XYZ file of C-alpha atoms in Angstrom:
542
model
C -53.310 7.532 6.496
C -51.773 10.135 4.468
C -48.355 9.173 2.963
C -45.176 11.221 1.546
C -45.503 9.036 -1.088
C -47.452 6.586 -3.097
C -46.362 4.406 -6.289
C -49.456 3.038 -8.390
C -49.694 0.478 -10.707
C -46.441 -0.639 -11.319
C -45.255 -4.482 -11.760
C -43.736 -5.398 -8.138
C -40.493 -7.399 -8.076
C -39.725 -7.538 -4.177
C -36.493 -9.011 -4.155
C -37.162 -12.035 -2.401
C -37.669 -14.097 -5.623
C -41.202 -14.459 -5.206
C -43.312 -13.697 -8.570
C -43.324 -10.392 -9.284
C -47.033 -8.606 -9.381
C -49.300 -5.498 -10.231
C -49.482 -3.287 -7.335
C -48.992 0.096 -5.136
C -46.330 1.308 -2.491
C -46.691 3.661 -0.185
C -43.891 5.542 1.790
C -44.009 7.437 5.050
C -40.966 8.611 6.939
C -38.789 7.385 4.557
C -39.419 3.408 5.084
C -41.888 1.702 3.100
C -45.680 1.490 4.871
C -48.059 -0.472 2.720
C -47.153 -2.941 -0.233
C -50.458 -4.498 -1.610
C -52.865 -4.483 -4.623
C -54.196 -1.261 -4.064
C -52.673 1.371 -1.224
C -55.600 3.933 -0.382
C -55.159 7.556 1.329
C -53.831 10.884 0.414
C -50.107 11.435 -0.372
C -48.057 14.703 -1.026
C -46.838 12.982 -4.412
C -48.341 10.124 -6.437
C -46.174 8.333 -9.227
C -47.888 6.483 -11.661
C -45.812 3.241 -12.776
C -48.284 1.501 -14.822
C -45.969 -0.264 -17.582
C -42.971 -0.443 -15.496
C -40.889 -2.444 -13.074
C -40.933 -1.580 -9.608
C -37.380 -2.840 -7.754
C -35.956 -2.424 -4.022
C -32.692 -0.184 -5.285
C -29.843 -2.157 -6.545
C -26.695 -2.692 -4.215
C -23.681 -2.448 -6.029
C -21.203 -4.457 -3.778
C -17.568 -3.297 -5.732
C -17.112 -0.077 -6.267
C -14.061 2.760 -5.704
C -15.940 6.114 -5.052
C -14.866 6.997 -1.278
C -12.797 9.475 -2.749
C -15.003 11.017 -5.338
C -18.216 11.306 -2.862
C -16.148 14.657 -1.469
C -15.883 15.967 -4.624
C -18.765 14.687 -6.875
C -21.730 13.005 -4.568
C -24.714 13.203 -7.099
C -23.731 9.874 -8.248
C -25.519 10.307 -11.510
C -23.823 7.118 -13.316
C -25.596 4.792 -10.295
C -28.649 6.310 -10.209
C -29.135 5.787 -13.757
C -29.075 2.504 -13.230
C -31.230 1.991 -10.368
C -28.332 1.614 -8.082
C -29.470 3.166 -4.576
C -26.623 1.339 -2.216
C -22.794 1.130 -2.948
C -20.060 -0.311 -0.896
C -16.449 0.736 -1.370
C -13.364 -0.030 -0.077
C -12.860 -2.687 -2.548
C -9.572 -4.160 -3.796
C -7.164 -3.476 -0.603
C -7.447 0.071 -1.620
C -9.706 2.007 1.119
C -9.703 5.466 3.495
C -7.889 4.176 6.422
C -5.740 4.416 8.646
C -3.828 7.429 9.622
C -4.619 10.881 8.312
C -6.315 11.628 4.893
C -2.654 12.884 3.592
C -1.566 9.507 3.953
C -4.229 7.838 2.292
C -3.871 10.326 -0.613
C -0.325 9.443 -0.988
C -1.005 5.608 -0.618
C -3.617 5.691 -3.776
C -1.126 7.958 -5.880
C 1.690 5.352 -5.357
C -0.760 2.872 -6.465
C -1.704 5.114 -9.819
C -5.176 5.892 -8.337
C -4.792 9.514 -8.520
C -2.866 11.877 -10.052
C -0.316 14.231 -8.270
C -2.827 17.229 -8.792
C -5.511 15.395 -7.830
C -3.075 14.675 -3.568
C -2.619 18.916 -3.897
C -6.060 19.173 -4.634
C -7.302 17.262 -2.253
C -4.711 18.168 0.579
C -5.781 21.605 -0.100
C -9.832 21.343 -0.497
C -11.130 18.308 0.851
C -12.087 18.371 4.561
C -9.559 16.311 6.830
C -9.724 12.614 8.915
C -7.363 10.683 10.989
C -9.658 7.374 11.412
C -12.581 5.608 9.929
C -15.278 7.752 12.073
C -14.018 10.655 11.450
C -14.026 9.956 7.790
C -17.641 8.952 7.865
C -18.141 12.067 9.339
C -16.916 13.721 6.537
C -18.992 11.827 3.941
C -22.217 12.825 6.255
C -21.353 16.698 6.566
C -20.792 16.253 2.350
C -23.832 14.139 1.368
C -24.665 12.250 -0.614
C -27.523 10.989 -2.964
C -27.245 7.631 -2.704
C -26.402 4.835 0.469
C -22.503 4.259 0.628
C -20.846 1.579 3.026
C -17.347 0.932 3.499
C -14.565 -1.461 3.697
C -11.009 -1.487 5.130
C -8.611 -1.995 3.062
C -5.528 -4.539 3.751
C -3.203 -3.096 1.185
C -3.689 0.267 2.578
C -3.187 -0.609 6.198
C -0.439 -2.715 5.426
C 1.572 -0.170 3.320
C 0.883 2.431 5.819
C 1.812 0.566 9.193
C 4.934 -1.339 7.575
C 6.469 1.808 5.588
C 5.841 0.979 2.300
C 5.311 -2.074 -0.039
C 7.072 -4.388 1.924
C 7.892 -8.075 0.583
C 8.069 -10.130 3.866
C 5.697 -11.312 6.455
C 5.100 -8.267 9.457
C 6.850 -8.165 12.276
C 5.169 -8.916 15.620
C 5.197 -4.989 16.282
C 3.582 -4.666 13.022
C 1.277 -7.487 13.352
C -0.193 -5.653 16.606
C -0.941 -2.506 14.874
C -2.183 -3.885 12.078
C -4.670 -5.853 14.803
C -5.397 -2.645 15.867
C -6.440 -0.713 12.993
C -8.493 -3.441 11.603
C -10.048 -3.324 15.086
C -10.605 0.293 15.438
C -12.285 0.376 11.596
C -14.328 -2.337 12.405
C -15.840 -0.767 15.383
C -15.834 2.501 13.940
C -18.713 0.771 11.324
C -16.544 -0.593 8.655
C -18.738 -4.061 6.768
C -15.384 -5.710 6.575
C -11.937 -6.071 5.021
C -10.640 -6.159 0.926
C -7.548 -7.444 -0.131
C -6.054 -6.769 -3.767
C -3.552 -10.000 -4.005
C -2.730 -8.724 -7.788
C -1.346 -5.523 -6.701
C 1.366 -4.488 -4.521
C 1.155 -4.516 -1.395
C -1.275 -7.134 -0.591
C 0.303 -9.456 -2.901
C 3.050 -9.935 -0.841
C 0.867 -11.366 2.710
C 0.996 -15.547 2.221
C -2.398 -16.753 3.097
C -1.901 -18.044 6.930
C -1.010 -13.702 6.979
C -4.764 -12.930 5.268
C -5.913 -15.950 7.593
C -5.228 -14.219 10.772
C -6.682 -10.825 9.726
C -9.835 -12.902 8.657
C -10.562 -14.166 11.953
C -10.251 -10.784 13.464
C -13.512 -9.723 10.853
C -15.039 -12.825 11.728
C -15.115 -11.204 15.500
C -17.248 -8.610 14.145
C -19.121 -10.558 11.938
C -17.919 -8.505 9.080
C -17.257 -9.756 5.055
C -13.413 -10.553 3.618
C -13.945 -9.204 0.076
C -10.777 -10.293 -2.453
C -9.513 -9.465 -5.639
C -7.612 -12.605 -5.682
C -4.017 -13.763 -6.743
C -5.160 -13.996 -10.391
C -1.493 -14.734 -10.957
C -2.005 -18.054 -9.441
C -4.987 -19.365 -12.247
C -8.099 -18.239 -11.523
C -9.084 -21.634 -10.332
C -6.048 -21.993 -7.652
C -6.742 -18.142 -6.498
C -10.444 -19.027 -5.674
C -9.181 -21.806 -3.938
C -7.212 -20.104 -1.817
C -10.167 -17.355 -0.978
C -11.903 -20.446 -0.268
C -9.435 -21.954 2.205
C -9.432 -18.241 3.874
C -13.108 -18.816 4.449
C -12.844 -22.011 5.934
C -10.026 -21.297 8.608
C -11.440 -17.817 9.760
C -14.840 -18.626 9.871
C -15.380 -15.430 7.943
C -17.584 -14.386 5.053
C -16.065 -14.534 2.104
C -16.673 -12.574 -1.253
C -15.029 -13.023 -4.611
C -14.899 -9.424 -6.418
C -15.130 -8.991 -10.153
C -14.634 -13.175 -10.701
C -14.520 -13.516 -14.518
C -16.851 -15.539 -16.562
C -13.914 -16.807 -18.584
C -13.533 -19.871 -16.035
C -17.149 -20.763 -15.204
C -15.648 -23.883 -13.390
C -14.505 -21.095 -10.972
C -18.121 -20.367 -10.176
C -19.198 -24.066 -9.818
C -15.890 -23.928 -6.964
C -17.964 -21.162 -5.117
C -21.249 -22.844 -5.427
C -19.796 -26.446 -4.050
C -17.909 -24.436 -1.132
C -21.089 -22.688 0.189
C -23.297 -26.372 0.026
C -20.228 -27.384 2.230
C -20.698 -24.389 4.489
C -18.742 -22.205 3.429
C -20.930 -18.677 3.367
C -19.308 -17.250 -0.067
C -21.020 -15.643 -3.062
C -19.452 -13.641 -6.118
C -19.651 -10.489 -7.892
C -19.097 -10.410 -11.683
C -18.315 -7.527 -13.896
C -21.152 -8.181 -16.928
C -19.218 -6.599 -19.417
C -16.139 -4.364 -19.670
C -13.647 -2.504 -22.240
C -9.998 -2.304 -21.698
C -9.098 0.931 -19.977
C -8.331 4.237 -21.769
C -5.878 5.486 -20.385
C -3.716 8.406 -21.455
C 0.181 8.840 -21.341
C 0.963 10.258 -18.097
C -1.685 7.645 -16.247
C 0.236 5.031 -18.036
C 3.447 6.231 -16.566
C 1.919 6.353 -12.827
C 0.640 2.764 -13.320
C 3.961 1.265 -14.813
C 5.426 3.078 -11.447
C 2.150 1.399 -8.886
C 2.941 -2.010 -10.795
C 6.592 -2.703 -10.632
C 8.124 -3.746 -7.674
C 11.782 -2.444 -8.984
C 10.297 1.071 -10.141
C 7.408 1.315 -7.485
C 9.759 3.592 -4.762
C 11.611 5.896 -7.827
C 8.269 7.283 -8.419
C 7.270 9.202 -11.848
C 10.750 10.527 -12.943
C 12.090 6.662 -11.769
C 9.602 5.676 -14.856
C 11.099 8.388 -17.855
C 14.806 7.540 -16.849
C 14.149 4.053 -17.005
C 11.923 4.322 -20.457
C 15.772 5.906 -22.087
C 17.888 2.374 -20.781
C 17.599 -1.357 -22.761
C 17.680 -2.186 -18.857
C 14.870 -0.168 -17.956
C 12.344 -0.200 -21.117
C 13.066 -4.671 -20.837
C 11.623 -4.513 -17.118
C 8.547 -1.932 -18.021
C 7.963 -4.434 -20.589
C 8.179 -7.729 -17.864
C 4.694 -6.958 -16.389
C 2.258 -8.578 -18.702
C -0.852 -7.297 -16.729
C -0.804 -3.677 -18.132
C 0.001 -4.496 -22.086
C -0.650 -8.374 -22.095
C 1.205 -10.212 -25.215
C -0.681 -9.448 -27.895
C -0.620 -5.987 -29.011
C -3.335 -5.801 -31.433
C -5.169 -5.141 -28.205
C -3.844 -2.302 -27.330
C -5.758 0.762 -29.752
C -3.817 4.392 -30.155
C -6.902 6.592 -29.354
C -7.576 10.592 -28.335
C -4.547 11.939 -30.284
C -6.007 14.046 -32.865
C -3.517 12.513 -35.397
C -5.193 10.172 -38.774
C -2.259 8.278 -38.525
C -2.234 6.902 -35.261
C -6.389 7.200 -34.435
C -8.279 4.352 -33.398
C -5.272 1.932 -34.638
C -3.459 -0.789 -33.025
C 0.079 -0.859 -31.446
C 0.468 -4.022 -33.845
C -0.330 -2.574 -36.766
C 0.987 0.854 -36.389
C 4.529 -0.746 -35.815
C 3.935 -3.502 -38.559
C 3.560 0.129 -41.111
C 7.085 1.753 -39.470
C 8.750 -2.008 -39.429
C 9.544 -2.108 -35.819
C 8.526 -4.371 -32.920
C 5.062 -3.421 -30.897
C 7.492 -3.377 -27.681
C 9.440 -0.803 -29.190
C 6.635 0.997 -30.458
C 4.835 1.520 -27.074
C 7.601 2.531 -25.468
C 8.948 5.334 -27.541
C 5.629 6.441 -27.667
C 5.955 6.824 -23.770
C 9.286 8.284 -23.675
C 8.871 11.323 -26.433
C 7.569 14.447 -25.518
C 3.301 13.969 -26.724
C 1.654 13.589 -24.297
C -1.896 13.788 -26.060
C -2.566 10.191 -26.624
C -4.579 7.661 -24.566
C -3.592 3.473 -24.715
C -6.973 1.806 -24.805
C -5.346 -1.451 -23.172
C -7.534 -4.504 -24.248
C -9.491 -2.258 -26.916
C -13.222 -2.589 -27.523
C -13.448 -6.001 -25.640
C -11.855 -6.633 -22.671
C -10.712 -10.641 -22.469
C -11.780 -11.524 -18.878
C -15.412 -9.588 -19.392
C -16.017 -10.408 -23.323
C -19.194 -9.243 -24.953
C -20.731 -13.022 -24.614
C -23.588 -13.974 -22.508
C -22.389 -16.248 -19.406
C -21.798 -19.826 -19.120
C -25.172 -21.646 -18.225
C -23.709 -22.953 -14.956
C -23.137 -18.995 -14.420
C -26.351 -17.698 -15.218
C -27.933 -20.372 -12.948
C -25.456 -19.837 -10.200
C -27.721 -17.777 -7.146
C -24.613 -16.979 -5.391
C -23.725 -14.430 -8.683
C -24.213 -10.547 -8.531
C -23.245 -7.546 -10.109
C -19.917 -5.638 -9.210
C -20.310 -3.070 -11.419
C -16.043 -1.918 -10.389
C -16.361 0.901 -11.940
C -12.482 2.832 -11.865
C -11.573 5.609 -9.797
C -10.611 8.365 -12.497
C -10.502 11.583 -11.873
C -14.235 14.354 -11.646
C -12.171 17.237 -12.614
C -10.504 15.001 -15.535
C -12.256 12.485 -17.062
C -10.326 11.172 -20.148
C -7.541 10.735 -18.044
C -8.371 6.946 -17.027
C -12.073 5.774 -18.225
C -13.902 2.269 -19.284
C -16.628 2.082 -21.737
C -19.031 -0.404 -20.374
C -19.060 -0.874 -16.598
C -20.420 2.542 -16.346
C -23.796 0.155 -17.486
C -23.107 -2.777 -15.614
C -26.526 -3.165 -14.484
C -28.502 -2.740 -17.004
C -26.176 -5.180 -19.200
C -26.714 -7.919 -16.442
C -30.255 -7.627 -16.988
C -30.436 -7.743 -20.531
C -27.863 -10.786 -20.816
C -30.140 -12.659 -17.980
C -33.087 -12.282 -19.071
C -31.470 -13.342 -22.837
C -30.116 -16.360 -20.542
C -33.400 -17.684 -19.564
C -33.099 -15.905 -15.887
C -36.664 -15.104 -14.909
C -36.920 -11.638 -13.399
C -37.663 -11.830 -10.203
C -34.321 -13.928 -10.118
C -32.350 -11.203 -11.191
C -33.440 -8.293 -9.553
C -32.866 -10.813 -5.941
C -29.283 -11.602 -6.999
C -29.311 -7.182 -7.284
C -30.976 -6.533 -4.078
C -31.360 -9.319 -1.268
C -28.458 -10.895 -1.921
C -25.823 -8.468 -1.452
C -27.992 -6.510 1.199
C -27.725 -10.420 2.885
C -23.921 -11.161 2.118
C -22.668 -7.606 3.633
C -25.348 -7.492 6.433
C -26.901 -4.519 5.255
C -29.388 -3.464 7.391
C -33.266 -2.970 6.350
C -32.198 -2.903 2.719
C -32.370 -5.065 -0.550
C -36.319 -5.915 -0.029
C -39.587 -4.084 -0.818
C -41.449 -4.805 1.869
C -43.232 -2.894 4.934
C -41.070 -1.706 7.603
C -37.970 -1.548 5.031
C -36.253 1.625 4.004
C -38.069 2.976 1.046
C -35.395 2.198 -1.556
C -37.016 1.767 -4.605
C -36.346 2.048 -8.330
C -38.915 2.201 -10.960
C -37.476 1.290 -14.640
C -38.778 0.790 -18.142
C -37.154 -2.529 -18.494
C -37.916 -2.122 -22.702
C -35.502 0.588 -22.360
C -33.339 -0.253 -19.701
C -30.234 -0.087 -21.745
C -26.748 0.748 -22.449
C -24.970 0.683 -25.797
C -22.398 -2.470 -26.438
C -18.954 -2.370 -27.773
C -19.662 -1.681 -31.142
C -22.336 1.042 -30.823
C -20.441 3.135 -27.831
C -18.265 6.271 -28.748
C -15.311 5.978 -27.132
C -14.717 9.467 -26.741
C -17.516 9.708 -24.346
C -16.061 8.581 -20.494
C -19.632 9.794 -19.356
C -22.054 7.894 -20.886
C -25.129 6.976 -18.792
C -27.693 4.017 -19.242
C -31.231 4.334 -20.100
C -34.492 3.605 -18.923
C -34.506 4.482 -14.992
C -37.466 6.486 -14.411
C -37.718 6.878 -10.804
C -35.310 6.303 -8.239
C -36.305 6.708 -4.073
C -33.484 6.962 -1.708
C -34.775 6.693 2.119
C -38.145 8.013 0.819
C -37.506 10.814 -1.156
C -36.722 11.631 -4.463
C -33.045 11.125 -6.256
C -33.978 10.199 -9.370
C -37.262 12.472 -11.084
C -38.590 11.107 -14.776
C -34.880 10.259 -15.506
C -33.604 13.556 -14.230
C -31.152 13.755 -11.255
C -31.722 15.914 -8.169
C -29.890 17.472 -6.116
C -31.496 16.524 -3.069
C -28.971 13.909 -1.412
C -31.090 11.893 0.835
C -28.389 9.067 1.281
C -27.445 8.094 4.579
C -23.787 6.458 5.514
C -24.587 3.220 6.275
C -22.302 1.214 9.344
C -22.030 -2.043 9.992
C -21.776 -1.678 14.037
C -25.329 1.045 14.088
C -27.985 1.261 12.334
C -27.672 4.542 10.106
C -26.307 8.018 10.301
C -28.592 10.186 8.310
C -27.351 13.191 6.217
């Protein structure tokens, strides 16, 4: 047989969590043909992987990038990493319902995007009015990696009930809430997110969240949650947990942290009591730089008082005791201790790389003070890293033992929306390596490898019901990475430069996306072989 492709000699991890060994692939057609010791025949390209690991593609589960596929779909950062499958959707924040225009003004209300980035779009990107017609979009773009997609509750619910609304739907607005979730679902949505820390999901009680579960469940689609982290991370698990067990629906915890690892042992004793849950886990993160005028939009997205005055509601209120007293109520943006929040990107010695602490310990005023007249004067180049170097939820440790041993535990690498024509506007320093840093830390752990790359692959591919991915095996679509795991790397908090937003890991040689070539000796083409993946169909291919 002659084959589009062949892979020789490289170390075989399959993603089933079998041991891992020395072998060849070959590729036809774009699925994978022949896995064995030695594949035979003629091929229009052979790679030689002696010395290096060869993967299914990762699945990255949590991600935010249906906006920036129509704008930027090379996906450089995920390649880089392996990363041949992404779902997003994630966090109640998604592409549906209603026209494009509406979803653009939905994610600038929730400090997603910036004004210029809704003109922008309104005036370049192409147009949808539903979840198919979207897709469409994406396919007529392409794109170089997989991409799957997720409804998002906050989104439908702030666009059928007229806003961020805090009270239960009425029955009219229950039905066509029914009805969108419907239509996405069997339009090829995987499922449904909610984002129970952010307005408006926050405000649906769980018996609300129940209802729209069971509706998923229907289509045997996922419920994926950032949950009420208000609650105690213990208690908001809990309640994802009692979600799963009324609706009958799959349940996923996004971006759990490994600050509570009795949180994970909660997920682990749910799913032996049938319960079909897992978790995603950011490995490591920085707070999030985030300069003056995205600051502004996310005081506005946060605050339930300020959230309809919009931008200008924000400045008026930053020149009243009343106002600056409830910027200052929402501990989630600036926390309590404001030695975490650095002064970066300002081109001034005095204020450079320095806390909010100590920079109003020098002038003799309180950190409050200090972060709000630096919002309210008239420079705007500056950029709040909030939570500095190390982020407290995802700190630069390695996991809890009960963590690292937990098989229900996989990467969600969450990486932020921020802006392709704008990148120091709103960035993070480490998630842009998630996968790589998982590796590293579980394989540090004790984690043999074939472990890891099956809590990468299989079992997302498994949990969303992603079709023919997450294993190397015949009749499977030839996703495949090849990596130098000795340099599989990304730099740590104290070696990154924090004026770099675009830092990429190291170590990916090869990366195959439906049989062709994405990723060439650590060089990205331009060849988008991706394919938008539904849950109702197999695959439409770009």
């Amino acid at each position: 047989m002659k084959y589009d492709l062949i892979i020789k000699n490289g170390f075989i991890v399959d993603g089933s969590g079998n041991p891992g060994f020395y072998g060849d692939v070959g590729i036809k057609n774009g699925k994978i043909i022949k896995v064995g010791s030695t594949v035979s025949g003629d091929a229009d390209k052979i790679i030689d992987a002696e010395g290096n690991l060869v993967s299914p593609g990762f699945i990255d589960p949590h991600v935010h990038e249906e906006l920036i596929v129509l704008n930027d779909n090379k996906f450089e950062v995920f390649l880089k990493q392996g990363v041949t499958t992404i779902i997003s959707g994630n966090c109640g924040h998604s592409i549906t319902p209603y026209s494009s225009s509406n979803i653009y003004e939905y994610m600038y209300k929730n400090g997603l995007i910036a004004q210029e980035t809704v003109e922008k779009y309104n005036r370049d990107n192409p147009k949808w009015n539903n979840f198919s017609e979207y897709a469409d979009c994406v396919t007529r773009k392409g794109t170089n990696i997989n991409m799957g997609f997720l409804l998002g509750h906050g989104t439908i619910r702030w666009s059928v009930m007229g806003g961020s609304k805090d009270r239960k739907p009425t029955l009219e607005e229950g039905k066509e809430i029914e009805r969108l979730v419907r239509e996405g679902m069997e339009q090829g949505a995987f499922g449904i997110s909610t984002g129970l820390s952010y307005i408006p999901s926050r405000y649906a009680d769980t018996e609300e969240l129940i209802e729209v579960a069971k509706i998923i469940k229907e289509y045997d689609g996922i419920y994926a949650s950032h949950i009420r982290y208000y609650l105690g991370v213990k208690e908001a698990v809990k309640e994802a947990i009692k979600i799963g067990q009324e609706s009958g629906v799959r349940v996923q915890v996004s971006h759990l942290t490994p600050t509570v690892p009795e949180a994970f042992d909660l997920i682990l004793e749910a799913r032996n009591n049938k319960v079909e849950i897992a978790a995603d886990t950011i490995p490591r993160s920085t707070g999030h730089c985030t300069r003056k005028d995205r600051l502004i939009q996310f005081i506005m997205a946060t605050s339930s008082k300020l959230f309809d005055l919009g931008i200008e509601g924000v400045k008026a209120a930053l020149k009243t005791e009343e106002g600056r007293k409830e910027i200052m109520k929402d501990e989630s943006l600036f926390g309590e201790d404001k030695s975490n929040i650095i002064i970066i990107n300002t081109d001034n010695p005095e204020l450079e790389n320095r806390s909010v602490k100590d920079i109003a310990a020098e002038k003799g005023i309180d950190s409050d003070d200090l972060v709000l007249d630096l919002l309210a004067d008239d420079n705007d180049n500056i950029t709040f890293w909030l939570g500095g170097p190390v982020r407290g939820d995802f700190p630069y440790k390695t996991h809890e033992k009960n963590i690292l041993d937990n098989p229900l535990v996989m990467v969600g690498s969450d990486t932020i929306f921020g802006e392709v024509d704008d990148p120091y506007a709103w960035y993070e320093l480490q998630r842009r390596g998630a996968f790589p840093i998982f590796f590293n830390m579980y394989l540090e752990g004790g984690i043999k490898i074939e472990e890891i790359v099956k809590r990468v692959t299989s079992l997302p591919a498994q949990q969303f019901r992603i079709k023919n991915k997450g294993l190397l095996t015949e009749g499977k679509d030839a996703d495949i990475s090849i990596i130098n795991i000795g340099k599989y790397y990304y730099p740590n908090p104290d070696e990154i430069d924090y004026k770099d937003p675009l830092k990429t890991a190291d170590g990916v040689e090869y990366v195959i996306v439906n049989g062709k070539i994405a990723l060439n000796k650590g060089k990205v083409l331009e060849s988008y072989p991706g394919k938008v993946i539904l849950k109702n169909e197999e695959e439409i291919k770009i």
